[in-house]
Amino acid sequence: MDILKERILKDGKCLPGGILKVDSFVNHQMDPNLLKKEAIEFIRLFSDTKITKILTIEASGIAPSIIVGLLLDLPVVFAKKKTPSTMDKMYSTKIHSFTKQRDYNVVIAKEYLSPDDRVLFIDDFLAYGNAAKGIADICQQAGAELVGMGFIIEKAFQHGREVLENMGIRVESLAIVDSLDNCEIKLR
């Protein structure tokens, strides 16, 4: 997606430790027009797949997922990082956050994910694949079919794609960062 790549190079910032900061247009302040174009591209990439539900994890995956769900007229479910007192029957898994360097126990209410669901997972970043592995675990617990995972930005040098593909998961990324060495953003 050339428009996304151009935006990453123009407005993205590299921070030490392999962090790409894109919070001015992806995951803090958002560009709705860019999000819509990304959603359309995800829909094109997964057009050969029957999807019944869009799944993400809070918080940065919610905005792109909502737009994909809106355009496909499908429900969107997000895994919560804190268990609400009103949720008694849930699927749960532990996820390690690379950016925040901590573990989260994420949950989805059992009433919103079932064996009848064919799930597309959408998120802002693919790094090591930790969040994605957690979502795959929740889908397996529910008996739902995970038909694919779409990421706005993939950091290829952190090898999350290999982890997910070795699990048999289809992965599509809109922009792939090959390197952030010397704080220089190199895209594929």
XYZ file of C-alpha atoms in Angstrom:
188
model
C 0.000 0.000 0.000
C 1.996 2.934 -1.301
C 0.006 5.632 0.524
C 0.671 3.930 3.854
C 4.374 3.432 3.077
C 4.719 7.103 2.138
C 3.038 8.122 5.384
C 5.310 5.870 7.456
C 8.403 7.386 5.846
C 7.050 10.937 6.201
C 5.525 10.850 9.701
C 6.876 7.683 11.357
C 9.606 7.973 13.935
C 12.125 5.353 14.928
C 12.882 4.906 18.614
C 15.659 2.804 20.162
C 14.878 -0.874 20.682
C 13.091 -1.527 17.393
C 10.098 0.699 18.064
C 8.345 2.447 15.180
C 6.243 5.359 16.436
C 3.261 6.030 14.159
C 0.945 7.493 16.755
C 0.334 10.643 14.714
C -1.753 8.682 12.176
C -2.290 5.038 13.278
C -2.703 4.429 16.975
C -3.185 7.632 18.969
C -4.250 10.326 16.555
C -5.876 8.537 13.620
C -6.334 9.464 9.996
C -9.862 8.236 9.147
C -9.303 8.509 5.402
C -6.165 6.383 5.609
C -7.980 3.901 7.889
C -10.738 3.567 5.299
C -8.202 2.870 2.525
C -6.504 0.288 4.747
C -9.852 -1.376 5.467
C -10.643 -1.545 1.754
C -7.256 -3.177 1.150
C -7.846 -5.751 3.910
C -11.216 -6.563 2.345
C -9.545 -7.003 -1.058
C -6.799 -9.219 0.390
C -9.300 -11.474 2.158
C -12.008 -11.383 -0.555
C -11.542 -15.114 -1.192
C -12.444 -15.889 2.429
C -15.865 -16.202 4.020
C -15.771 -14.126 7.206
C -18.502 -13.907 9.845
C -16.758 -11.815 12.500
C -13.904 -9.331 12.867
C -11.750 -9.788 15.958
C -9.102 -7.522 17.488
C -7.488 -6.634 20.786
C -7.801 -3.346 22.620
C -6.935 -0.658 22.040
C -5.053 0.084 18.820
C -6.766 -2.597 16.741
C -10.267 -1.311 17.421
C -10.370 1.591 14.935
C -9.222 -0.339 11.835
C -11.403 -3.298 12.821
C -14.501 -1.125 13.142
C -14.038 0.212 9.623
C -13.510 -3.285 8.180
C -16.604 -4.464 10.063
C -18.619 -1.485 8.858
C -17.685 -2.025 5.209
C -18.360 -5.779 5.427
C -21.495 -5.322 7.583
C -20.061 -7.702 10.196
C -19.823 -7.551 13.985
C -16.510 -6.588 15.584
C -15.347 -8.115 18.869
C -12.319 -6.956 20.806
C -10.381 -8.843 23.447
C -10.378 -6.855 26.685
C -7.251 -6.400 28.774
C -9.240 -6.172 32.004
C -12.013 -8.543 32.978
C -15.276 -6.634 33.537
C -17.228 -7.535 36.677
C -20.223 -8.218 34.406
C -18.428 -10.969 32.446
C -18.762 -14.417 33.987
C -18.279 -16.851 31.075
C -15.219 -16.050 29.024
C -12.292 -17.266 26.994
C -8.997 -16.089 28.427
C -5.320 -16.115 27.477
C -2.087 -14.409 28.503
C -0.327 -12.068 26.056
C 3.074 -10.390 26.411
C 3.243 -6.804 25.127
C 6.562 -5.968 23.445
C 5.904 -2.222 23.564
C 4.816 -2.072 27.201
C 7.050 -4.949 28.404
C 4.322 -6.575 30.475
C 1.872 -9.451 30.377
C -1.862 -9.031 29.949
C -4.605 -11.518 30.595
C -7.108 -10.842 27.790
C -10.698 -12.023 27.703
C -13.620 -12.365 25.318
C -17.136 -13.202 26.491
C -18.174 -16.672 25.354
C -21.438 -15.305 23.981
C -19.542 -13.361 21.270
C -17.371 -16.145 19.827
C -18.596 -19.589 18.831
C -17.732 -22.618 16.671
C -19.954 -21.116 13.935
C -17.643 -18.106 13.548
C -15.102 -17.602 10.768
C -12.824 -14.938 12.216
C -10.593 -12.306 10.635
C -8.167 -10.751 13.142
C -7.099 -7.145 12.446
C -4.410 -5.242 14.365
C -2.105 -2.258 13.965
C 1.251 -4.061 14.344
C 2.786 -7.478 13.888
C 6.096 -7.708 15.752
C 6.845 -10.958 17.577
C 3.285 -12.235 17.125
C 2.431 -12.397 20.817
C -1.008 -10.752 20.610
C -1.821 -12.760 17.489
C -0.864 -16.048 19.183
C -3.145 -15.148 22.086
C -6.041 -14.462 19.726
C -5.370 -17.766 17.939
C -5.546 -19.488 21.340
C -8.892 -17.837 22.125
C -10.286 -18.845 18.712
C -9.163 -22.416 19.365
C -10.832 -22.387 22.804
C -14.077 -21.223 21.162
C -13.831 -23.693 18.290
C -13.995 -20.714 15.898
C -12.139 -20.866 12.583
C -9.396 -18.261 12.293
C -9.394 -17.542 8.547
C -6.580 -14.984 8.608
C -4.818 -12.091 10.254
C -4.346 -8.615 8.805
C -1.828 -6.107 10.112
C -1.389 -2.471 9.149
C 2.379 -2.619 9.770
C 4.621 -5.666 10.089
C 8.108 -5.445 11.565
C 9.660 -8.326 9.601
C 12.901 -8.254 11.596
C 10.992 -9.421 14.690
C 9.792 -12.583 12.863
C 6.160 -12.691 14.008
C 5.025 -13.738 10.523
C 7.141 -16.898 10.669
C 5.676 -17.807 14.067
C 2.106 -17.382 12.802
C 2.652 -19.086 9.454
C 4.241 -22.041 11.279
C 0.944 -22.258 13.173
C -0.866 -22.474 9.810
C -2.252 -18.933 9.972
C -2.632 -16.788 6.868
C -0.945 -13.393 7.371
C -1.431 -10.232 5.267
C 0.361 -6.958 6.053
C -0.208 -3.601 4.376
C 3.337 -2.309 4.985
C 6.413 -4.307 5.925
C 9.360 -2.770 7.766
C 12.533 -4.721 7.014
C 14.790 -2.765 9.351
C 14.956 0.050 11.864
C 18.741 -0.229 12.213
C 20.459 3.052 13.065
C 16.949 4.503 13.457
C 16.469 4.449 9.691
C 13.099 3.126 8.497
C 13.614 0.619 5.654
C 10.429 -0.660 4.035
C 9.989 -3.624 1.705
